[in-house]
Every structure is written in C-alpha cells, then in structure tokens.
Amino acid sequence: MFAPYIHSLSRSPLFTHSLNEHFHSLKHNMTKDIETTAEQGGGAEFSAKDYQDPPPAPLIDLEELTKWSLYRAAIAEFIATLLFLYVTVLTVIGYNVQTDPVKNTVDPDCGGVGILGIAWAFGGMIFILVYCTAGISGGHINPAVTFGLFVGRKVSLIRALLYMVAQCLGAICGCGLVKAFQKTYYNSYGGGANQLQDGFNKGTGLGAEIIGTFVLVYTVFSATDPKRSARDSHVPVCSLLSSINEPIFIFESN
C-alpha cells in the first residue's frame, strides 16, 4: 500500500540529499578516531588522537614574572584557600561543640552535622572553589596538588612556589578569621586540627594522611589528563567525590 509513496519519495532530490548527508555524517562519526597513513606504499590503520599532549612546563620561566595572569592566579589561590579553611575549620569546631557532653546537653546522636556533614563541607567547598578558580589558576587549593603538578611538569617552579606561598597565607588567614570570630571554641578544640583517636598510633595517622593526599593528587592528575579533557572530564565532580571520601576515611583513624 505504501510502495508508490516510498518509490516517489526515493526519487525526490531533497530526500536523496538528506539521506546522503545522514550517511556521510554517520560515516564521519564512526571513523573520526581512525587515521590512515601510507607507509612504504602500504596502508596502516591506527587510532587517531583527539587530543594534544601539552608541552612540559619550563623549570624556570622568568617571563611569567612579567605577566599579570600569574599574580591573578596567585590571588585566586589565596582567596580559595582562605575560604576553604574558614568554612571547613568552623564546621569541625561546630561539630566538636555539638558533640561535647559538657557544653551541649542535647543527645550527640541527634545534634550536629556528624562526620558525613564534615565530609560534605570539605567536598562541597572544593567543588565550588575548583569551579570558580579552575579557569584562573587551575584550582589547586592545596600545596600537595601544586607540588604534584610541578613534579609532573604541569607548572613551572616560579608558579609552583608562588602558589604554595599564596595557599599557606590563605590558610593562615582563614584560620585567623575563625579564631577571631570564635576564639574560645577555637582554643578549646585545638583549632579544629585532627587528633588521633584511641587505639591508633602516630604511624597509622601518618599513613592515613599520606593515602588521603595521594588519592586527592591522583584524582586531580586523572581528571586533568588531556586524554580525558578532550572527552568527558569533570574536574569539580571528581574533586567533590574525592574530598567527601577523604575526611570520612581520615576522621575514622585520626
């Protein structure tokens, strides 16, 4: 019954052109990762790169010192680290206050954000700050990340040192703001610093910190790999998940 219509449709120039365009697009998508190269008169097929490996950063690039982008990136790292320490340290201190049976009469199981809340504070802040600073400084927000990227020749020595100084100053200022606003609680709970739980020695705590730092740096390296950047690289999401898992793992042992 539909044969006459199909026959007349197939003879339409518009239909033929659209069909050819469709098959051409399909063929292009199927073969975009295949590259053919003639070698000694023969043909050889291999997977084509849809990315380009960036050249390694120079060890010392004095020209960077004359660029405003370097100092803008350092300022971004300073502000990001300040905000990160301010929010996370306040969260930890708040958790300690709410779970302290002396200063809080509420059942500790019903009050406070809990360890999971602390993890979300860390992960959420990393997610937001990496999203805000990734296009400016790369969103390191951690000297360990900067040092790892320097070893991997992703940043120069000058940029790495300037980032680390900015991050340390930002961390000091962030904790300073917490102490200025909550001096009593800050002094009472050791500034929200990690402490070893009963049954764990210093070696276990050090091992937990090393493994947690390795997971973070490994995640950053994987998420910023050019092979992934050319496809589906979601750096803030990867950092979010990594930063959520890290505090849970470390707080259980520290």
mmCIF file with all atom_site columns, N, CA and C in Angstrom, residues 52-61 149-157:
data_model
loop_
_atom_site.group_PDB
_atom_site.id
_atom_site.type_symbol
_atom_site.label_atom_id
_atom_site.label_alt_id
_atom_site.label_comp_id
_atom_site.label_asym_id
_atom_site.label_entity_id
_atom_site.label_seq_id
_atom_site.pdbx_PDB_ins_code
_atom_site.Cartn_x
_atom_site.Cartn_y
_atom_site.Cartn_z
_atom_site.occupancy
_atom_site.B_iso_or_equiv
_atom_site.pdbx_formal_charge
_atom_site.auth_seq_id
_atom_site.auth_comp_id
_atom_site.auth_asym_id
_atom_site.auth_atom_id
_atom_site.pdbx_PDB_model_num
ATOM 1  N N  . GLN A 1 52  ? 45.762 16.655 22.269 1.00 0.00 ? 52  GLN A N  1
ATOM 2  C CA . GLN A 1 52  ? 47.168 17.002 22.068 1.00 0.00 ? 52  GLN A CA 1
ATOM 3  C C  . GLN A 1 52  ? 47.861 17.066 23.424 1.00 0.00 ? 52  GLN A C  1
ATOM 4  N N  . ASP A 1 53  ? 48.967 16.364 23.544 1.00 0.00 ? 53  ASP A N  1
ATOM 5  C CA . ASP A 1 53  ? 49.738 16.416 24.782 1.00 0.00 ? 53  ASP A CA 1
ATOM 6  C C  . ASP A 1 53  ? 50.391 17.790 24.905 1.00 0.00 ? 53  ASP A C  1
ATOM 7  N N  . PRO A 1 54  ? 50.077 18.532 25.965 1.00 0.00 ? 54  PRO A N  1
ATOM 8  C CA . PRO A 1 54  ? 50.712 19.849 26.118 1.00 0.00 ? 54  PRO A CA 1
ATOM 9  C C  . PRO A 1 54  ? 52.198 19.692 26.391 1.00 0.00 ? 54  PRO A C  1
ATOM 10 N N  . PRO A 1 55  ? 53.006 20.609 25.920 1.00 0.00 ? 55  PRO A N  1
ATOM 11 C CA . PRO A 1 55  ? 54.452 20.523 26.198 1.00 0.00 ? 55  PRO A CA 1
ATOM 12 C C  . PRO A 1 55  ? 54.711 20.710 27.682 1.00 0.00 ? 55  PRO A C  1
ATOM 13 N N  . PRO A 1 56  ? 55.753 20.088 28.217 1.00 0.00 ? 56  PRO A N  1
ATOM 14 C CA . PRO A 1 56  ? 56.062 20.257 29.644 1.00 0.00 ? 56  PRO A CA 1
ATOM 15 C C  . PRO A 1 56  ? 56.397 21.702 29.970 1.00 0.00 ? 56  PRO A C  1
ATOM 16 N N  . ALA A 1 57  ? 55.964 22.122 31.129 1.00 0.00 ? 57  ALA A N  1
ATOM 17 C CA . ALA A 1 57  ? 56.245 23.494 31.554 1.00 0.00 ? 57  ALA A CA 1
ATOM 18 C C  . ALA A 1 57  ? 57.735 23.665 31.813 1.00 0.00 ? 57  ALA A C  1
ATOM 19 N N  . PRO A 1 58  ? 58.294 24.814 31.467 1.00 0.00 ? 58  PRO A N  1
ATOM 20 C CA . PRO A 1 58  ? 59.727 25.042 31.742 1.00 0.00 ? 58  PRO A CA 1
ATOM 21 C C  . PRO A 1 58  ? 59.990 25.055 33.239 1.00 0.00 ? 58  PRO A C  1
ATOM 22 N N  . LEU A 1 59  ? 61.173 24.627 33.618 1.00 0.00 ? 59  LEU A N  1
ATOM 23 C CA . LEU A 1 59  ? 61.509 24.597 35.043 1.00 0.00 ? 59  LEU A CA 1
ATOM 24 C C  . LEU A 1 59  ? 61.481 26.003 35.633 1.00 0.00 ? 59  LEU A C  1
ATOM 25 N N  . ILE A 1 60  ? 62.130 26.941 34.975 1.00 0.00 ? 60  ILE A N  1
ATOM 26 C CA . ILE A 1 60  ? 62.134 28.335 35.421 1.00 0.00 ? 60  ILE A CA 1
ATOM 27 C C  . ILE A 1 60  ? 61.769 29.214 34.232 1.00 0.00 ? 60  ILE A C  1
ATOM 28 N N  . ASP A 1 61  ? 60.658 29.905 34.354 1.00 0.00 ? 61  ASP A N  1
ATOM 29 C CA . ASP A 1 61  ? 60.185 30.777 33.285 1.00 0.00 ? 61  ASP A CA 1
ATOM 30 C C  . ASP A 1 61  ? 60.126 32.206 33.831 1.00 0.00 ? 61  ASP A C  1
ATOM 31 N N  . LEU A 1 149 ? 51.715 18.616 40.590 1.00 0.00 ? 149 LEU A N  1
ATOM 32 C CA . LEU A 1 149 ? 51.679 19.130 39.223 1.00 0.00 ? 149 LEU A CA 1
ATOM 33 C C  . LEU A 1 149 ? 53.034 19.684 38.802 1.00 0.00 ? 149 LEU A C  1
ATOM 34 N N  . PHE A 1 150 ? 53.792 20.214 39.754 1.00 0.00 ? 150 PHE A N  1
ATOM 35 C CA . PHE A 1 150 ? 55.148 20.673 39.435 1.00 0.00 ? 150 PHE A CA 1
ATOM 36 C C  . PHE A 1 150 ? 56.050 19.487 39.085 1.00 0.00 ? 150 PHE A C  1
ATOM 37 N N  . VAL A 1 151 ? 55.968 18.423 39.855 1.00 0.00 ? 151 VAL A N  1
ATOM 38 C CA . VAL A 1 151 ? 56.763 17.229 39.557 1.00 0.00 ? 151 VAL A CA 1
ATOM 39 C C  . VAL A 1 151 ? 56.375 16.651 38.199 1.00 0.00 ? 151 VAL A C  1
ATOM 40 N N  . GLY A 1 152 ? 55.088 16.745 37.863 1.00 0.00 ? 152 GLY A N  1
ATOM 41 C CA . GLY A 1 152 ? 54.624 16.267 36.565 1.00 0.00 ? 152 GLY A CA 1
ATOM 42 C C  . GLY A 1 152 ? 54.866 17.248 35.434 1.00 0.00 ? 152 GLY A C  1
ATOM 43 N N  . ARG A 1 153 ? 55.578 18.322 35.693 1.00 0.00 ? 153 ARG A N  1
ATOM 44 C CA . ARG A 1 153 ? 55.924 19.342 34.696 1.00 0.00 ? 153 ARG A CA 1
ATOM 45 C C  . ARG A 1 153 ? 54.681 20.009 34.112 1.00 0.00 ? 153 ARG A C  1
ATOM 46 N N  . LYS A 1 154 ? 53.673 20.189 34.974 1.00 0.00 ? 154 LYS A N  1
ATOM 47 C CA . LYS A 1 154 ? 52.470 20.898 34.550 1.00 0.00 ? 154 LYS A CA 1
ATOM 48 C C  . LYS A 1 154 ? 52.555 22.394 34.834 1.00 0.00 ? 154 LYS A C  1
ATOM 49 N N  . VAL A 1 155 ? 53.358 22.763 35.828 1.00 0.00 ? 155 VAL A N  1
ATOM 50 C CA . VAL A 1 155 ? 53.562 24.169 36.167 1.00 0.00 ? 155 VAL A CA 1
ATOM 51 C C  . VAL A 1 155 ? 55.054 24.396 36.378 1.00 0.00 ? 155 VAL A C  1
ATOM 52 N N  . SER A 1 156 ? 55.470 25.630 36.212 1.00 0.00 ? 156 SER A N  1
ATOM 53 C CA . SER A 1 156 ? 56.883 25.968 36.391 1.00 0.00 ? 156 SER A CA 1
ATOM 54 C C  . SER A 1 156 ? 57.217 26.104 37.876 1.00 0.00 ? 156 SER A C  1
ATOM 55 N N  . LEU A 1 157 ? 58.501 26.165 38.169 1.00 0.00 ? 157 LEU A N  1
ATOM 56 C CA . LEU A 1 157 ? 58.941 26.301 39.557 1.00 0.00 ? 157 LEU A CA 1
ATOM 57 C C  . LEU A 1 157 ? 58.472 27.625 40.152 1.00 0.00 ? 157 LEU A C  1
#
